[in-house]
PDB file of C-alpha atoms in Angstrom:
ATOM      1  CA  THR Q 134      -0.002  -0.170  -0.145  1.00 59.00           C
ATOM      2  CA  ALA Q 135       1.405   3.384  -0.718  1.00 87.00           C
ATOM      3  CA  ILE Q 136       2.594   5.652   1.526  1.00 95.00           C
ATOM      4  CA  THR Q 137       0.603   9.141   1.699  1.00 96.00           C
ATOM      5  CA  ILE Q 138       1.687  12.266   2.999  1.00 97.00           C
ATOM      6  CA  THR Q 139      -1.088  14.132   4.781  1.00 97.00           C
ATOM      7  CA  GLU Q 140       0.708  17.300   5.632  1.00 98.00           C
ATOM      8  CA  GLN Q 141       3.465  18.700   3.645  1.00 98.00           C
ATOM      9  CA  PRO Q 142       6.071  21.202   5.066  1.00 98.00           C
ATOM     10  CA  ILE Q 143       5.706  24.724   4.133  1.00 98.00           C
ATOM     11  CA  SER Q 144       7.991  27.342   2.977  1.00 98.00           C
ATOM     12  CA  VAL Q 145       8.821  30.223   5.271  1.00 98.00           C
ATOM     13  CA  SER Q 146      10.683  33.586   5.234  1.00 97.00           C
ATOM     14  CA  VAL Q 147      12.065  34.598   8.789  1.00 95.00           C
ATOM     15  CA  PRO Q 148      14.764  36.721  10.292  1.00 92.00           C
ATOM     16  CA  VAL Q 149      18.273  35.156  11.009  1.00 91.00           C
ATOM     17  CA  GLY Q 150      18.067  33.440  14.472  1.00 90.00           C
ATOM     18  CA  TYR Q 151      14.519  32.667  14.392  1.00 91.00           C
ATOM     19  CA  SER Q 152      13.491  29.301  15.896  1.00 92.00           C
ATOM     20  CA  PHE Q 153      10.535  27.169  14.112  1.00 94.00           C
ATOM     21  CA  MET Q 154       9.403  23.732  13.252  1.00 97.00           C
ATOM     22  CA  LEU Q 155       9.098  22.131  10.040  1.00 98.00           C
ATOM     23  CA  ARG Q 156       6.342  19.375   9.833  1.00 98.00           C
ATOM     24  CA  CYS Q 157       5.667  16.463   7.934  1.00 98.00           C
ATOM     25  CA  ARG Q 158       2.847  13.817   8.461  1.00 98.00           C
ATOM     26  CA  ALA Q 159       2.180  10.583   6.450  1.00 97.00           C
ATOM     27  CA  GLN Q 160       0.034   7.494   6.560  1.00 95.00           C
ATOM     28  CA  GLY Q 161       0.797   3.901   5.610  1.00 94.00           C
ATOM     29  CA  CYS Q 162       0.029   0.167   6.277  1.00 90.00           C
ATOM     30  CA  THR Q 163       3.034  -0.095   8.550  1.00 91.00           C
ATOM     31  CA  SER Q 164       5.054   1.994  10.984  1.00 94.00           C
ATOM     32  CA  LEU Q 165       6.609   4.857   9.079  1.00 97.00           C
ATOM     33  CA  GLN Q 166      10.187   6.253   9.369  1.00 97.00           C
ATOM     34  CA  TYR Q 167      11.418   9.801   8.559  1.00 98.00           C
ATOM     35  CA  GLN Q 168      14.548  11.353   7.506  1.00 98.00           C
ATOM     36  CA  TRP Q 169      15.218  15.116   6.658  1.00 98.00           C
ATOM     37  CA  PHE Q 170      17.527  16.274   4.012  1.00 98.00           C
ATOM     38  CA  CYS Q 171      18.746  19.958   3.027  1.00 97.00           C
ATOM     39  CA  GLN Q 172      20.167  21.486   0.165  1.00 96.00           C
ATOM     40  CA  TYR Q 173      22.286  24.582   0.164  1.00 92.00           C
ATOM     41  CA  GLN Q 174      23.294  25.740  -3.271  1.00 87.00           C
ATOM     42  CA  SER Q 175      23.910  22.639  -5.148  1.00 87.00           C
ATOM     43  CA  ASP Q 176      25.067  20.395  -2.267  1.00 92.00           C
ATOM     44  CA  CYS Q 177      22.236  18.116  -0.869  1.00 94.00           C
ATOM     45  CA  HIS Q 178      22.823  16.041   2.079  1.00 95.00           C
ATOM     46  CA  LEU Q 179      21.072  13.833   4.915  1.00 96.00           C
ATOM     47  CA  ILE Q 180      20.677  15.626   8.092  1.00 97.00           C
ATOM     48  CA  PRO Q 181      22.154  13.564  10.974  1.00 97.00           C
ATOM     49  CA  GLY Q 182      19.695  12.862  13.757  1.00 97.00           C
ATOM     50  CA  ALA Q 183      16.833  14.563  11.833  1.00 98.00           C
ATOM     51  CA  THR Q 184      14.340  11.322  11.935  1.00 98.00           C
ATOM     52  CA  ASN Q 185      11.336  12.783  13.575  1.00 97.00           C
ATOM     53  CA  GLN Q 186       8.076  14.278  11.960  1.00 98.00           C
ATOM     54  CA  ASP Q 187       9.297  17.557  13.210  1.00 98.00           C
ATOM     55  CA  LEU Q 188      12.295  19.331  12.321  1.00 98.00           C
ATOM     56  CA  PRO Q 189      13.561  21.875  14.639  1.00 98.00           C
ATOM     57  CA  ILE Q 190      15.452  24.786  12.915  1.00 96.00           C
ATOM     58  CA  ILE Q 191      17.344  27.846  14.069  1.00 95.00           C
ATOM     59  CA  ALA Q 192      17.342  30.085  10.917  1.00 94.00           C
ATOM     60  CA  GLU Q 193      21.016  30.975   9.838  1.00 94.00           C
ATOM     61  CA  GLN Q 194      21.166  30.829   6.061  1.00 94.00           C
ATOM     62  CA  THR Q 195      18.669  30.213   3.033  1.00 96.00           C
ATOM     63  CA  GLN Q 196      18.234  26.555   2.362  1.00 97.00           C
ATOM     64  CA  LEU Q 197      15.710  24.103   0.863  1.00 98.00           C
ATOM     65  CA  TYR Q 198      14.326  21.085   2.689  1.00 98.00           C
ATOM     66  CA  THR Q 199      12.536  17.724   2.253  1.00 98.00           C
ATOM     67  CA  CYS Q 200      11.517  14.746   4.150  1.00 98.00           C
ATOM     68  CA  ARG Q 201      11.660  11.141   3.218  1.00 98.00           C
ATOM     69  CA  VAL Q 202       9.145   8.977   4.555  1.00 97.00           C
ATOM     70  CA  ASN Q 203       9.476   5.031   4.269  1.00 96.00           C
ATOM     71  CA  ASP Q 204       7.580   1.914   5.633  1.00 95.00           C
ATOM     72  CA  LEU Q 205       8.805  -1.597   6.565  1.00 92.00           C
ATOM     73  CA  HIS Q 206       8.447  -2.796   3.180  1.00 91.00           C
ATOM     74  CA  ARG Q 207      10.956  -0.297   1.834  1.00 89.00           C
ATOM     75  CA  ASN Q 208       8.642   1.881   0.095  1.00 93.00           C
ATOM     76  CA  ALA Q 209       9.403   5.524   0.314  1.00 95.00           C
ATOM     77  CA  VAL Q 210       8.182   8.936  -0.784  1.00 96.00           C
ATOM     78  CA  PHE Q 211       9.568  12.362  -0.364  1.00 97.00           C
ATOM     79  CA  SER Q 212       7.732  15.421   0.739  1.00 97.00           C
ATOM     80  CA  ASP Q 213       7.618  18.574  -1.373  1.00 97.00           C
ATOM     81  CA  TRP Q 214      10.923  20.573  -1.374  1.00 98.00           C
ATOM     82  CA  VAL Q 215      10.286  23.765   0.779  1.00 98.00           C
ATOM     83  CA  LYS Q 216      12.220  27.147   1.022  1.00 97.00           C
ATOM     84  CA  VAL Q 217      13.715  28.322   4.261  1.00 97.00           C
ATOM     85  CA  GLU Q 218      14.393  32.029   3.391  1.00 97.00           C
ATOM     86  CA  VAL Q 219      16.700  33.694   5.934  1.00 95.00           C
ATOM     87  CA  HIS Q 220      16.697  37.546   5.995  1.00 92.00           C
ATOM     88  CA  GLN Q 221      20.212  38.845   7.695  1.00 84.00           C
ATOM     89  CA  CYS Q 222      18.753  42.136   8.584  1.00 69.00           C
ATOM     90  CA  VAL Q 223      15.891  42.318  11.013  1.00 60.00           C
ATOM     91  CA  ALA Q 224      13.165  44.885  10.167  1.00 50.00           C
ATOM     92  CA  ARG Q 225      12.888  47.983  12.441  1.00 53.00           C
ATOM     93  CA  GLY Q 226      10.164  47.986  14.924  1.00 52.00           C
ATOM     94  CA  LEU Q 227       9.559  44.265  14.836  1.00 56.00           C
ATOM     95  CA  PRO Q 228       9.578  42.489  18.291  1.00 54.00           C
ATOM     96  CA  PRO Q 229      10.510  38.874  17.484  1.00 58.00           C
ATOM     97  CA  ARG Q 230       8.700  37.439  20.413  1.00 64.00           C
ATOM     98  CA  LEU Q 231       5.581  39.003  19.567  1.00 75.00           C
ATOM     99  CA  TRP Q 232       5.723  38.064  15.799  1.00 85.00           C
ATOM    100  CA  ARG Q 233       3.112  35.704  14.632  1.00 88.00           C
ATOM    101  CA  GLY Q 234       4.218  35.117  10.928  1.00 93.00           C
ATOM    102  CA  GLU Q 235       2.258  38.050   9.282  1.00 95.00           C
ATOM    103  CA  PRO Q 236       4.031  39.701   6.459  1.00 96.00           C
ATOM    104  CA  VAL Q 237       6.769  42.176   7.296  1.00 93.00           C
ATOM    105  CA  ILE Q 238       8.310  44.093   4.191  1.00 95.00           C
ATOM    106  CA  VAL Q 239      12.032  44.117   4.659  1.00 93.00           C
ATOM    107  CA  LEU Q 240      12.819  45.505   1.064  1.00 94.00           C
ATOM    108  CA  ASN Q 241      11.055  48.178  -0.785  1.00 97.00           C
ATOM    109  CA  PRO Q 242      11.209  48.850  -4.366  1.00 97.00           C
ATOM    110  CA  SER Q 243      12.785  52.019  -5.610  1.00 96.00           C
ATOM    111  CA  GLU Q 244      12.105  54.580  -8.010  1.00 96.00           C
ATOM    112  CA  GLN Q 245      13.138  53.911 -11.527  1.00 94.00           C
ATOM    113  CA  ARG Q 246      13.943  55.877 -14.664  1.00 95.00           C
ATOM    114  CA  VAL Q 247      14.310  53.515 -17.857  1.00 95.00           C
ATOM    115  CA  GLU Q 248      14.722  54.321 -21.388  1.00 95.00           C
ATOM    116  CA  MET Q 249      12.001  52.970 -23.639  1.00 94.00           C
ATOM    117  CA  GLY Q 250      12.591  49.323 -24.821  1.00 94.00           C
ATOM    118  CA  GLN Q 251      15.049  48.686 -22.089  1.00 96.00           C
ATOM    119  CA  PRO Q 252      14.363  46.119 -19.265  1.00 97.00           C
ATOM    120  CA  LEU Q 253      12.436  47.249 -16.008  1.00 97.00           C
ATOM    121  CA  GLN Q 254      13.073  45.405 -12.864  1.00 97.00           C
ATOM    122  CA  LEU Q 255      11.683  46.176  -9.368  1.00 98.00           C
ATOM    123  CA  GLN Q 256      12.213  44.143  -6.220  1.00 97.00           C
ATOM    124  CA  CYS Q 257      10.631  43.677  -2.849  1.00 97.00           C
ATOM    125  CA  ALA Q 258      10.916  41.234   0.002  1.00 96.00           C
ATOM    126  CA  ALA Q 259       8.761  40.297   2.883  1.00 96.00           C
ATOM    127  CA  MET Q 260       9.148  37.995   5.827  1.00 95.00           C
ATOM    128  CA  GLY Q 261       6.402  35.629   6.812  1.00 96.00           C
ATOM    129  CA  VAL Q 262       5.286  32.134   8.109  1.00 96.00           C
ATOM    130  CA  PRO Q 263       4.061  30.818   5.659  1.00 97.00           C
ATOM    131  CA  ALA Q 264       6.153  32.528   3.153  1.00 98.00           C
ATOM    132  CA  PRO Q 265       4.311  35.339   1.573  1.00 98.00           C
ATOM    133  CA  SER Q 266       2.686  35.329  -1.898  1.00 97.00           C
ATOM    134  CA  TYR Q 267       3.494  38.510  -4.037  1.00 98.00           C
ATOM    135  CA  GLN Q 268       1.107  40.687  -6.191  1.00 98.00           C
ATOM    136  CA  TRP Q 269       2.262  43.833  -8.241  1.00 98.00           C
ATOM    137  CA  TYR Q 270       0.094  46.708  -9.043  1.00 98.00           C
ATOM    138  CA  ARG Q 271       0.447  49.581 -11.340  1.00 97.00           C
ATOM    139  CA  ASN Q 272      -1.944  52.689 -10.843  1.00 96.00           C
ATOM    140  CA  GLY Q 273      -3.888  50.588  -8.528  1.00 94.00           C
ATOM    141  CA  ASN Q 274      -4.383  47.930 -10.934  1.00 96.00           C
ATOM    142  CA  PRO Q 275      -3.215  44.212 -10.456  1.00 97.00           C
ATOM    143  CA  LEU Q 276      -0.570  42.785 -12.847  1.00 97.00           C
ATOM    144  CA  GLU Q 277      -1.591  39.280 -13.616  1.00 95.00           C
ATOM    145  CA  GLN Q 278       1.772  38.158 -14.788  1.00 94.00           C
ATOM    146  CA  GLN Q 279       3.717  39.598 -11.828  1.00 97.00           C
ATOM    147  CA  LYS Q 280       3.296  37.536  -8.897  1.00 97.00           C
ATOM    148  CA  ARG Q 281       6.747  37.300  -7.651  1.00 97.00           C
ATOM    149  CA  ARG Q 282       9.388  39.225  -5.385  1.00 96.00           C
ATOM    150  CA  LYS Q 283      10.847  40.508  -8.537  1.00 97.00           C
ATOM    151  CA  LEU Q 284       8.989  42.316 -11.175  1.00 98.00           C
ATOM    152  CA  TRP Q 285      10.597  42.126 -14.716  1.00 97.00           C
ATOM    153  CA  ILE Q 286       9.547  43.791 -18.053  1.00 97.00           C
ATOM    154  CA  THR Q 287      11.898  42.726 -20.841  1.00 96.00           C
ATOM    155  CA  HIS Q 288      10.995  45.908 -23.240  1.00 96.00           C
ATOM    156  CA  THR Q 289       9.382  48.789 -21.564  1.00 96.00           C
ATOM    157  CA  LYS Q 290       6.815  50.760 -23.279  1.00 95.00           C
ATOM    158  CA  VAL Q 291       5.648  54.393 -22.489  1.00 93.00           C
ATOM    159  CA  SER Q 292       2.427  52.651 -21.031  1.00 93.00           C
ATOM    160  CA  ASP Q 293       4.471  50.948 -18.640  1.00 96.00           C
ATOM    161  CA  SER Q 294       5.017  54.426 -16.770  1.00 95.00           C
ATOM    162  CA  GLY Q 295       3.167  54.957 -13.514  1.00 96.00           C
ATOM    163  CA  THR Q 296       3.101  54.191  -9.920  1.00 97.00           C
ATOM    164  CA  TYR Q 297       4.028  50.742  -8.792  1.00 97.00           C
ATOM    165  CA  LEU Q 298       3.592  48.830  -5.231  1.00 97.00           C
ATOM    166  CA  CYS Q 299       3.472  45.266  -4.121  1.00 98.00           C
ATOM    167  CA  CYS Q 300       1.227  43.264  -1.787  1.00 98.00           C
ATOM    168  CA  ALA Q 301       2.878  40.459   0.234  1.00 97.00           C
ATOM    169  CA  SER Q 302       0.139  38.445   1.705  1.00 97.00           C
ATOM    170  CA  ASN Q 303      -0.201  34.948   3.820  1.00 97.00           C
ATOM    171  CA  SER Q 304      -2.727  33.375   5.956  1.00 96.00           C
ATOM    172  CA  HIS Q 305      -2.094  35.820   8.542  1.00 96.00           C
ATOM    173  CA  GLY Q 306      -2.712  38.958   6.620  1.00 95.00           C
ATOM    174  CA  GLU Q 307      -1.231  41.474   3.969  1.00 96.00           C
ATOM    175  CA  HIS Q 308       1.297  44.072   3.856  1.00 96.00           C
ATOM    176  CA  TRP Q 309       2.173  46.755   1.206  1.00 97.00           C
ATOM    177  CA  THR Q 310       5.374  48.071   0.169  1.00 97.00           C
ATOM    178  CA  ASN Q 311       6.131  51.821  -0.394  1.00 96.00           C
ATOM    179  CA  ALA Q 312       4.667  53.124  -3.736  1.00 97.00           C
ATOM    180  CA  VAL Q 313       7.278  54.050  -6.370  1.00 97.00           C
ATOM    181  CA  ASP Q 314       7.006  56.012  -9.727  1.00 97.00           C
ATOM    182  CA  VAL Q 315       8.439  54.700 -12.763  1.00 97.00           C
ATOM    183  CA  HIS Q 316       9.354  56.986 -15.616  1.00 96.00           C
ATOM    184  CA  ILE Q 317       9.668  55.607 -19.134  1.00 93.00           C
ATOM    185  CA  GLY Q 318      11.530  57.989 -21.329  1.00 86.00           C
ATOM    186  CA  GLY Q 319      12.398  58.179 -24.986  1.00 69.00           C
ATOM    187  CA  GLY Q 320       8.657  58.108 -25.923  1.00 49.00           C
ATOM    188  CA  GLU Q 321       6.968  60.938 -27.765  1.00 50.00           C
ATOM    189  CA  VAL Q 322       3.363  62.109 -27.096  1.00 52.00           C
ATOM    190  CA  ILE Q 323       1.281  61.728 -30.333  1.00 54.00           C
ATOM    191  CA  LEU Q 324      -1.682  63.872 -30.553  1.00 57.00           C
ATOM    192  CA  SER Q 325      -4.814  63.003 -32.851  1.00 61.00           C
ATOM    193  CA  PRO Q 326      -5.700  65.323 -35.618  1.00 66.00           C
ATOM    194  CA  ALA Q 327      -8.739  66.621 -33.557  1.00 67.00           C
ATOM    195  CA  GLU Q 328      -6.399  67.176 -30.764  1.00 60.00           C
ATOM    196  CA  HIS Q 329      -3.967  69.275 -32.900  1.00 60.00           C
ATOM    197  CA  LEU Q 330      -6.765  71.323 -34.133  1.00 67.00           C
ATOM    198  CA  GLN Q 331      -7.959  71.895 -30.658  1.00 68.00           C
ATOM    199  CA  LEU Q 332      -4.478  73.008 -29.571  1.00 62.00           C
ATOM    200  CA  PHE Q 333      -4.133  75.231 -32.590  1.00 62.00           C
ATOM    201  CA  HIS Q 334      -7.419  77.034 -31.786  1.00 64.00           C
ATOM    202  CA  LEU Q 335      -6.379  77.213 -28.080  1.00 61.00           C
ATOM    203  CA  VAL Q 336      -2.936  79.089 -29.059  1.00 52.00           C
ATOM    204  CA  PHE Q 337      -3.298  80.850 -32.163  1.00 56.00           C
ATOM    205  CA  VAL Q 338      -7.111  81.639 -32.731  1.00 52.00           C
ATOM    206  CA  SER Q 339      -8.449  82.103 -29.414  1.00 48.00           C
ATOM    207  CA  ALA Q 340      -5.450  83.644 -27.645  1.00 51.00           C
ATOM    208  CA  THR Q 341      -7.564  86.700 -26.486  1.00 58.00           C
ATOM    209  CA  GLY Q 342     -10.871  84.631 -25.922  1.00 73.00           C
ATOM    210  CA  LYS Q 343     -12.272  82.587 -22.853  1.00 83.00           C
ATOM    211  CA  ILE Q 344     -10.517  79.363 -22.455  1.00 88.00           C
ATOM    212  CA  ALA Q 345     -11.249  76.713 -20.065  1.00 87.00           C
ATOM    213  CA  LEU Q 346      -8.855  73.662 -19.155  1.00 86.00           C
ATOM    214  CA  LEU Q 347     -10.513  70.675 -17.673  1.00 79.00           C
ATOM    215  CA  VAL Q 348      -8.464  67.813 -16.099  1.00 82.00           C
ATOM    216  CA  GLY Q 349     -10.117  64.749 -14.996  1.00 80.00           C
ATOM    217  CA  ASN Q 350      -8.031  62.251 -12.978  1.00 79.00           C
ATOM    218  CA  ASN Q 351      -9.079  58.779 -13.380  1.00 70.00           C
ATOM    219  CA  ARG Q 352      -6.417  56.898 -11.854  1.00 68.00           C
ATOM    220  CA  TYR Q 353      -5.041  57.057  -8.192  1.00 69.00           C
ATOM    221  CA  GLN Q 354      -2.202  55.127  -6.436  1.00 63.00           C
ATOM    222  CA  HIS Q 355      -4.203  53.494  -3.773  1.00 63.00           C
ATOM    223  CA  HIS Q 356      -7.812  53.548  -5.193  1.00 64.00           C
ATOM    224  CA  PRO Q 357      -9.491  51.685  -7.829  1.00 65.00           C
ATOM    225  CA  ASN Q 358     -10.107  53.676 -11.239  1.00 64.00           C
ATOM    226  CA  LEU Q 359     -12.995  56.054 -11.330  1.00 62.00           C
ATOM    227  CA  MET Q 360     -15.595  56.450 -13.962  1.00 54.00           C
ATOM    228  CA  ALA Q 361     -17.066  60.014 -12.482  1.00 66.00           C
ATOM    229  CA  PRO Q 362     -14.098  62.086 -13.961  1.00 69.00           C
ATOM    230  CA  VAL Q 363     -14.745  61.105 -17.486  1.00 62.00           C
ATOM    231  CA  ARG Q 364     -18.608  61.826 -17.232  1.00 63.00           C
ATOM    232  CA  ASP Q 365     -17.815  65.035 -15.479  1.00 74.00           C
ATOM    233  CA  VAL Q 366     -15.352  66.401 -18.009  1.00 65.00           C
ATOM    234  CA  PHE Q 367     -17.708  65.678 -20.792  1.00 66.00           C
ATOM    235  CA  GLU Q 368     -20.736  67.365 -19.193  1.00 69.00           C
ATOM    236  CA  LEU Q 369     -18.632  70.520 -18.082  1.00 78.00           C
ATOM    237  CA  SER Q 370     -17.166  70.554 -21.554  1.00 73.00           C
ATOM    238  CA  HIS Q 371     -20.556  71.024 -23.206  1.00 69.00           C
ATOM    239  CA  LEU Q 372     -21.668  73.474 -20.530  1.00 76.00           C
ATOM    240  CA  LEU Q 373     -18.688  75.689 -21.019  1.00 81.00           C
ATOM    241  CA  GLU Q 374     -18.734  75.646 -24.688  1.00 76.00           C
ATOM    242  CA  HIS Q 375     -22.432  76.947 -24.507  1.00 72.00           C
ATOM    243  CA  LEU Q 376     -21.007  79.721 -22.552  1.00 81.00           C
ATOM    244  CA  GLY Q 377     -18.584  80.701 -25.183  1.00 80.00           C
ATOM    245  CA  PHE Q 378     -15.456  79.018 -23.806  1.00 84.00           C
ATOM    246  CA  GLN Q 379     -12.790  77.297 -25.992  1.00 81.00           C
ATOM    247  CA  VAL Q 380     -12.269  74.091 -23.997  1.00 79.00           C
ATOM    248  CA  VAL Q 381      -9.388  71.683 -23.822  1.00 81.00           C
ATOM    249  CA  SER Q 382     -10.029  68.606 -21.830  1.00 74.00           C
ATOM    250  CA  LEU Q 383      -7.477  66.220 -20.678  1.00 75.00           C
ATOM    251  CA  LEU Q 384      -7.614  62.886 -18.844  1.00 69.00           C
ATOM    252  CA  ASP Q 385      -4.942  61.533 -16.229  1.00 68.00           C
TER     253      ASP Q 385
END
């Protein structure tokens, strides 16, 4: 009868010196034996004496771990490999004895200025038990393909400009990084023919007339996109035009 692992160990991200247990549970038709292994870089080896279901660890360096379970009939299975990520610097204001494993940001992304077509990389890191999952946002919108610590865009476009931040979350809650601005340079603002005509009238024809500039901000750093600014700018444009204004309307 096959051995079934009923509880897999979980990956964690912890400060150096943190004490915890990796757990593995299995079922079989006979008594079971456990043996833990660890891997650092390319070196994988058996951990002497680590033959219990629980493996006590004092975090010193980032390593991978797995547990082999075998029965009296020489059947054997391995648990999932899990990562114990160790951060050498403890986040300020984090009392280790009071920490229950909720996400704590230890590395925030930094503002970037990138030429159009060049790669963009943003990084963040968080501690947590279990290890946090990540979700990046641009201008408040989730980026479906960016769910790792490092955000990577191979060839940037002007539309990649914006405000970025990342959410780290686990079963205990979530924590957000600082918001940072990303500027993609080298792009040229292209106006439609109607916009060219509108600006021509503004600068050359209506220089001495009544001019109204309407700006509707639809996107915010920490708030979902709004729809009202688009409607409001549209309605105000018609009202002001009836009052004899030359109107220039801009969004975001």
